[in-house]
PDB file of C-alpha atoms in Angstrom:
ATOM      1  CA  UNK A  21      74.220 -82.708  17.622  1.00  0.00           C
ATOM      2  CA  UNK A  22      77.634 -82.762  19.254  1.00  0.00           C
ATOM      3  CA  UNK A  23      80.313 -81.100  17.123  1.00  0.00           C
ATOM      4  CA  UNK A  24      82.563 -84.173  16.976  1.00  0.00           C
ATOM      5  CA  UNK A  25      79.638 -86.283  15.760  1.00  0.00           C
ATOM      6  CA  UNK A  26      78.764 -83.646  13.164  1.00  0.00           C
ATOM      7  CA  UNK A  27      82.306 -83.815  11.731  1.00  0.00           C
ATOM      8  CA  UNK A  28      82.256 -87.629  11.768  1.00  0.00           C
ATOM      9  CA  UNK A  29      79.005 -87.516   9.778  1.00  0.00           C
ATOM     10  CA  UNK A  30      80.442 -84.968   7.366  1.00  0.00           C
ATOM     11  CA  UNK A  31      83.499 -87.168   6.848  1.00  0.00           C
ATOM     12  CA  UNK A  32      81.257 -90.127   5.976  1.00  0.00           C
ATOM     13  CA  UNK A  33      79.238 -87.988   3.564  1.00  0.00           C
ATOM     14  CA  UNK A  34      82.383 -86.589   1.939  1.00  0.00           C
ATOM     15  CA  UNK A  35      83.910 -90.060   1.482  1.00  0.00           C
ATOM     16  CA  UNK A  36      80.716 -91.216  -0.256  1.00  0.00           C
ATOM     17  CA  UNK A  37      80.556 -88.070  -2.384  1.00  0.00           C
ATOM     18  CA  UNK A  38      84.164 -88.336  -3.578  1.00  0.00           C
ATOM     19  CA  UNK A  39      84.424 -92.126  -3.724  1.00  0.00           C
ATOM     20  CA  UNK A  40      84.347 -92.525  -7.503  1.00  0.00           C
ATOM     21  CA  UNK A  41      85.599 -89.128  -8.633  1.00  0.00           C
ATOM     22  CA  UNK A  42      89.253 -88.159  -8.909  1.00  0.00           C
ATOM     23  CA  UNK A  43      89.061 -84.745 -10.562  1.00  0.00           C
ATOM     24  CA  UNK A  44      90.399 -82.126  -8.095  1.00  0.00           C
ATOM     25  CA  UNK A  45      88.148 -79.278  -9.255  1.00  0.00           C
ATOM     26  CA  UNK A  46      84.994 -81.402  -9.181  1.00  0.00           C
ATOM     27  CA  UNK A  47      85.858 -82.728  -5.725  1.00  0.00           C
ATOM     28  CA  UNK A  48      86.656 -79.275  -4.338  1.00  0.00           C
ATOM     29  CA  UNK A  49      83.359 -77.977  -5.741  1.00  0.00           C
ATOM     30  CA  UNK A  50      81.334 -80.764  -4.131  1.00  0.00           C
ATOM     31  CA  UNK A  51      83.229 -80.485  -0.857  1.00  0.00           C
ATOM     32  CA  UNK A  52      82.629 -76.734  -0.618  1.00  0.00           C
ATOM     33  CA  UNK A  53      78.908 -77.181  -1.334  1.00  0.00           C
ATOM     34  CA  UNK A  54      78.557 -79.988   1.229  1.00  0.00           C
ATOM     35  CA  UNK A  55      80.332 -78.140   4.038  1.00  0.00           C
ATOM     36  CA  UNK A  56      78.851 -74.712   3.361  1.00  0.00           C
ATOM     37  CA  UNK A  57      75.359 -76.161   3.580  1.00  0.00           C
ATOM     38  CA  UNK A  58      76.041 -78.235   6.686  1.00  0.00           C
ATOM     39  CA  UNK A  59      77.887 -75.882   9.050  1.00  0.00           C
ATOM     40  CA  UNK A  60      76.519 -72.973  11.077  1.00  0.00           C
ATOM     41  CA  UNK A  61      77.945 -69.445  11.129  1.00  0.00           C
ATOM     42  CA  UNK A  62      79.926 -69.802   7.900  1.00  0.00           C
ATOM     43  CA  UNK A  63      79.704 -66.991   5.348  1.00  0.00           C
ATOM     44  CA  UNK A  64      82.369 -68.201   2.887  1.00  0.00           C
ATOM     45  CA  UNK A  65      83.969 -71.574   2.273  1.00  0.00           C
ATOM     46  CA  UNK A  66      86.193 -72.435  -0.614  1.00  0.00           C
ATOM     47  CA  UNK A  67      89.546 -73.094  -2.157  1.00  0.00           C
ATOM     48  CA  UNK A  68      92.477 -71.130  -3.462  1.00  0.00           C
ATOM     49  CA  UNK A  69      94.748 -73.111  -5.778  1.00  0.00           C
ATOM     50  CA  UNK A  70      98.509 -72.683  -5.986  1.00  0.00           C
ATOM     51  CA  UNK A  71      99.587 -70.957  -9.200  1.00  0.00           C
ATOM     52  CA  UNK A  72     103.323 -70.199  -9.243  1.00  0.00           C
ATOM     53  CA  UNK A  73     103.949 -67.744  -6.360  1.00  0.00           C
ATOM     54  CA  UNK A  74     100.323 -66.901  -5.637  1.00  0.00           C
ATOM     55  CA  UNK A  75      96.941 -68.416  -4.917  1.00  0.00           C
ATOM     56  CA  UNK A  76      94.115 -68.292  -7.463  1.00  0.00           C
ATOM     57  CA  UNK A  77      90.448 -68.588  -6.572  1.00  0.00           C
ATOM     58  CA  UNK A  78      88.984 -72.059  -6.976  1.00  0.00           C
ATOM     59  CA  UNK A  79      85.569 -73.596  -6.226  1.00  0.00           C
ATOM     60  CA  UNK A  80      83.717 -71.885  -3.373  1.00  0.00           C
ATOM     61  CA  UNK A  81      80.378 -71.070  -1.756  1.00  0.00           C
ATOM     62  CA  UNK A  82      79.557 -67.533  -0.642  1.00  0.00           C
ATOM     63  CA  UNK A  83      79.872 -64.004  -1.995  1.00  0.00           C
ATOM     64  CA  UNK A  84      82.304 -63.177  -4.815  1.00  0.00           C
ATOM     65  CA  UNK A  85      85.885 -63.251  -3.581  1.00  0.00           C
ATOM     66  CA  UNK A  86      89.387 -62.010  -4.286  1.00  0.00           C
ATOM     67  CA  UNK A  87      90.814 -63.837  -7.288  1.00  0.00           C
ATOM     68  CA  UNK A  88      94.585 -63.595  -6.665  1.00  0.00           C
ATOM     69  CA  UNK A  89      96.380 -63.710  -3.308  1.00  0.00           C
ATOM     70  CA  UNK A  90     100.196 -63.494  -3.115  1.00  0.00           C
ATOM     71  CA  UNK A  91     102.002 -65.964  -0.873  1.00  0.00           C
ATOM     72  CA  UNK A  92     102.565 -64.371   2.526  1.00  0.00           C
ATOM     73  CA  UNK A  93      99.629 -61.948   2.244  1.00  0.00           C
ATOM     74  CA  UNK A  94      96.485 -62.361   4.309  1.00  0.00           C
ATOM     75  CA  UNK A  95      95.508 -65.511   6.150  1.00  0.00           C
ATOM     76  CA  UNK A  96      95.378 -67.643   2.986  1.00  0.00           C
ATOM     77  CA  UNK A  97      98.718 -66.433   1.628  1.00  0.00           C
ATOM     78  CA  UNK A  98     100.334 -66.913   5.038  1.00  0.00           C
ATOM     79  CA  UNK A  99      98.956 -70.463   5.257  1.00  0.00           C
ATOM     80  CA  UNK A 100     100.382 -71.224   1.815  1.00  0.00           C
ATOM     81  CA  UNK A 101     103.760 -69.739   2.724  1.00  0.00           C
ATOM     82  CA  UNK A 102     104.025 -71.453   6.128  1.00  0.00           C
ATOM     83  CA  UNK A 103     102.267 -74.676   5.025  1.00  0.00           C
ATOM     84  CA  UNK A 104     100.391 -74.983   8.289  1.00  0.00           C
ATOM     85  CA  UNK A 105      96.837 -74.612   9.588  1.00  0.00           C
ATOM     86  CA  UNK A 106      95.997 -71.071  10.649  1.00  0.00           C
ATOM     87  CA  UNK A 107      93.055 -70.360  12.956  1.00  0.00           C
ATOM     88  CA  UNK A 108      92.354 -66.650  13.409  1.00  0.00           C
ATOM     89  CA  UNK A 109      89.876 -65.483  16.050  1.00  0.00           C
ATOM     90  CA  UNK A 110      89.705 -61.950  14.586  1.00  0.00           C
ATOM     91  CA  UNK A 111      90.785 -61.607  10.968  1.00  0.00           C
ATOM     92  CA  UNK A 112      90.691 -57.803  11.160  1.00  0.00           C
ATOM     93  CA  UNK A 113      93.556 -57.972  13.676  1.00  0.00           C
ATOM     94  CA  UNK A 114      95.627 -60.253  11.407  1.00  0.00           C
ATOM     95  CA  UNK A 115      98.620 -58.493   9.808  1.00  0.00           C
ATOM     96  CA  UNK A 116      98.187 -58.161   6.028  1.00  0.00           C
ATOM     97  CA  UNK A 117      94.514 -59.195   6.254  1.00  0.00           C
ATOM     98  CA  UNK A 118      92.721 -59.033   2.902  1.00  0.00           C
ATOM     99  CA  UNK A 119      89.104 -57.959   3.347  1.00  0.00           C
ATOM    100  CA  UNK A 120      87.263 -59.736   0.532  1.00  0.00           C
ATOM    101  CA  UNK A 121      84.086 -59.668   2.653  1.00  0.00           C
ATOM    102  CA  UNK A 122      83.951 -57.126   5.478  1.00  0.00           C
ATOM    103  CA  UNK A 123      81.415 -59.351   7.272  1.00  0.00           C
ATOM    104  CA  UNK A 124      84.022 -62.070   7.884  1.00  0.00           C
ATOM    105  CA  UNK A 125      85.296 -61.878  11.455  1.00  0.00           C
ATOM    106  CA  UNK A 126      87.179 -65.149  11.983  1.00  0.00           C
ATOM    107  CA  UNK A 127      88.794 -67.683   9.717  1.00  0.00           C
ATOM    108  CA  UNK A 128      90.323 -71.116   9.466  1.00  0.00           C
ATOM    109  CA  UNK A 129      92.709 -71.913   6.603  1.00  0.00           C
ATOM    110  CA  UNK A 130      94.252 -75.321   5.897  1.00  0.00           C
ATOM    111  CA  UNK A 131      96.949 -76.382   3.412  1.00  0.00           C
ATOM    112  CA  UNK A 132      96.049 -79.095   0.895  1.00  0.00           C
ATOM    113  CA  UNK A 133      98.568 -81.361  -0.814  1.00  0.00           C
ATOM    114  CA  UNK A 134      98.590 -83.334  -4.051  1.00  0.00           C
ATOM    115  CA  UNK A 135     101.553 -85.582  -4.918  1.00  0.00           C
ATOM    116  CA  UNK A 136     103.387 -84.294  -1.808  1.00  0.00           C
ATOM    117  CA  UNK A 137     103.297 -80.678  -3.036  1.00  0.00           C
ATOM    118  CA  UNK A 138     101.137 -77.800  -1.829  1.00  0.00           C
ATOM    119  CA  UNK A 139      98.172 -77.732  -4.217  1.00  0.00           C
ATOM    120  CA  UNK A 140      95.636 -75.408  -2.574  1.00  0.00           C
ATOM    121  CA  UNK A 141      94.322 -74.011   0.681  1.00  0.00           C
ATOM    122  CA  UNK A 142      90.836 -74.403   2.124  1.00  0.00           C
ATOM    123  CA  UNK A 143      89.533 -71.098   3.461  1.00  0.00           C
ATOM    124  CA  UNK A 144      86.591 -71.057   5.867  1.00  0.00           C
ATOM    125  CA  UNK A 145      85.230 -67.704   7.069  1.00  0.00           C
ATOM    126  CA  UNK A 146      82.665 -66.812   9.699  1.00  0.00           C
ATOM    127  CA  UNK A 147      80.822 -63.618  10.589  1.00  0.00           C
ATOM    128  CA  UNK A 148      81.328 -64.581  14.268  1.00  0.00           C
ATOM    129  CA  UNK A 149      84.509 -63.808  16.218  1.00  0.00           C
ATOM    130  CA  UNK A 150      86.453 -66.873  17.387  1.00  0.00           C
ATOM    131  CA  UNK A 151      84.090 -69.241  15.539  1.00  0.00           C
ATOM    132  CA  UNK A 152      86.611 -72.080  15.162  1.00  0.00           C
ATOM    133  CA  UNK A 153      87.929 -74.164  18.059  1.00  0.00           C
ATOM    134  CA  UNK A 154      90.232 -77.194  18.231  1.00  0.00           C
ATOM    135  CA  UNK A 155      87.356 -79.556  17.380  1.00  0.00           C
ATOM    136  CA  UNK A 156      86.728 -77.583  14.188  1.00  0.00           C
ATOM    137  CA  UNK A 157      90.423 -77.711  13.344  1.00  0.00           C
ATOM    138  CA  UNK A 158      90.553 -81.479  13.851  1.00  0.00           C
ATOM    139  CA  UNK A 159      87.347 -81.986  11.869  1.00  0.00           C
ATOM    140  CA  UNK A 160      88.552 -79.878   8.956  1.00  0.00           C
ATOM    141  CA  UNK A 161      91.959 -81.590   8.983  1.00  0.00           C
ATOM    142  CA  UNK A 162      90.228 -84.950   8.568  1.00  0.00           C
ATOM    143  CA  UNK A 163      87.986 -83.571   5.796  1.00  0.00           C
ATOM    144  CA  UNK A 164      91.072 -82.264   3.967  1.00  0.00           C
ATOM    145  CA  UNK A 165      92.743 -85.695   4.299  1.00  0.00           C
ATOM    146  CA  UNK A 166      89.699 -87.286   2.643  1.00  0.00           C
ATOM    147  CA  UNK A 167      89.917 -84.782  -0.209  1.00  0.00           C
ATOM    148  CA  UNK A 168      93.638 -85.410  -0.650  1.00  0.00           C
ATOM    149  CA  UNK A 169      93.057 -89.183  -0.734  1.00  0.00           C
ATOM    150  CA  UNK A 170      90.447 -88.764  -3.476  1.00  0.00           C
ATOM    151  CA  UNK A 171      93.166 -87.699  -5.928  1.00  0.00           C
ATOM    152  CA  UNK A 172      95.335 -90.778  -5.569  1.00  0.00           C
TER     153      UNK A 172
END
């Protein structure tokens, strides 16, 4: 299946899954389960929620993970600080990288908003270098928009 079509299908599935639920934790949990099971070459997929000046582990799929990440540290903390999507071809070359799972080689992290304020980040890791391209970025941006809309 073409990657664009796969993301379109995932968006439809996510809309249906979140349609009648507005609880952020429940929706993040279901979203992480849906995407982790549907995408290839992903070894961790989950959320870190904003808690004062750091991120705290939220719902995820994969091996146990770091619980607290300061803003500006690692890919997730940098995403939270800069409030922009970060796509890293080789996380081991990223300054301040936090190695929660040494098998992760590349990552994609996206900011998530609730009531116009940064609420969380979505962290997606792969054991493959340069796993995420512009189609993945666009697909994940649309998936995040669907999640954000579920809270309103």
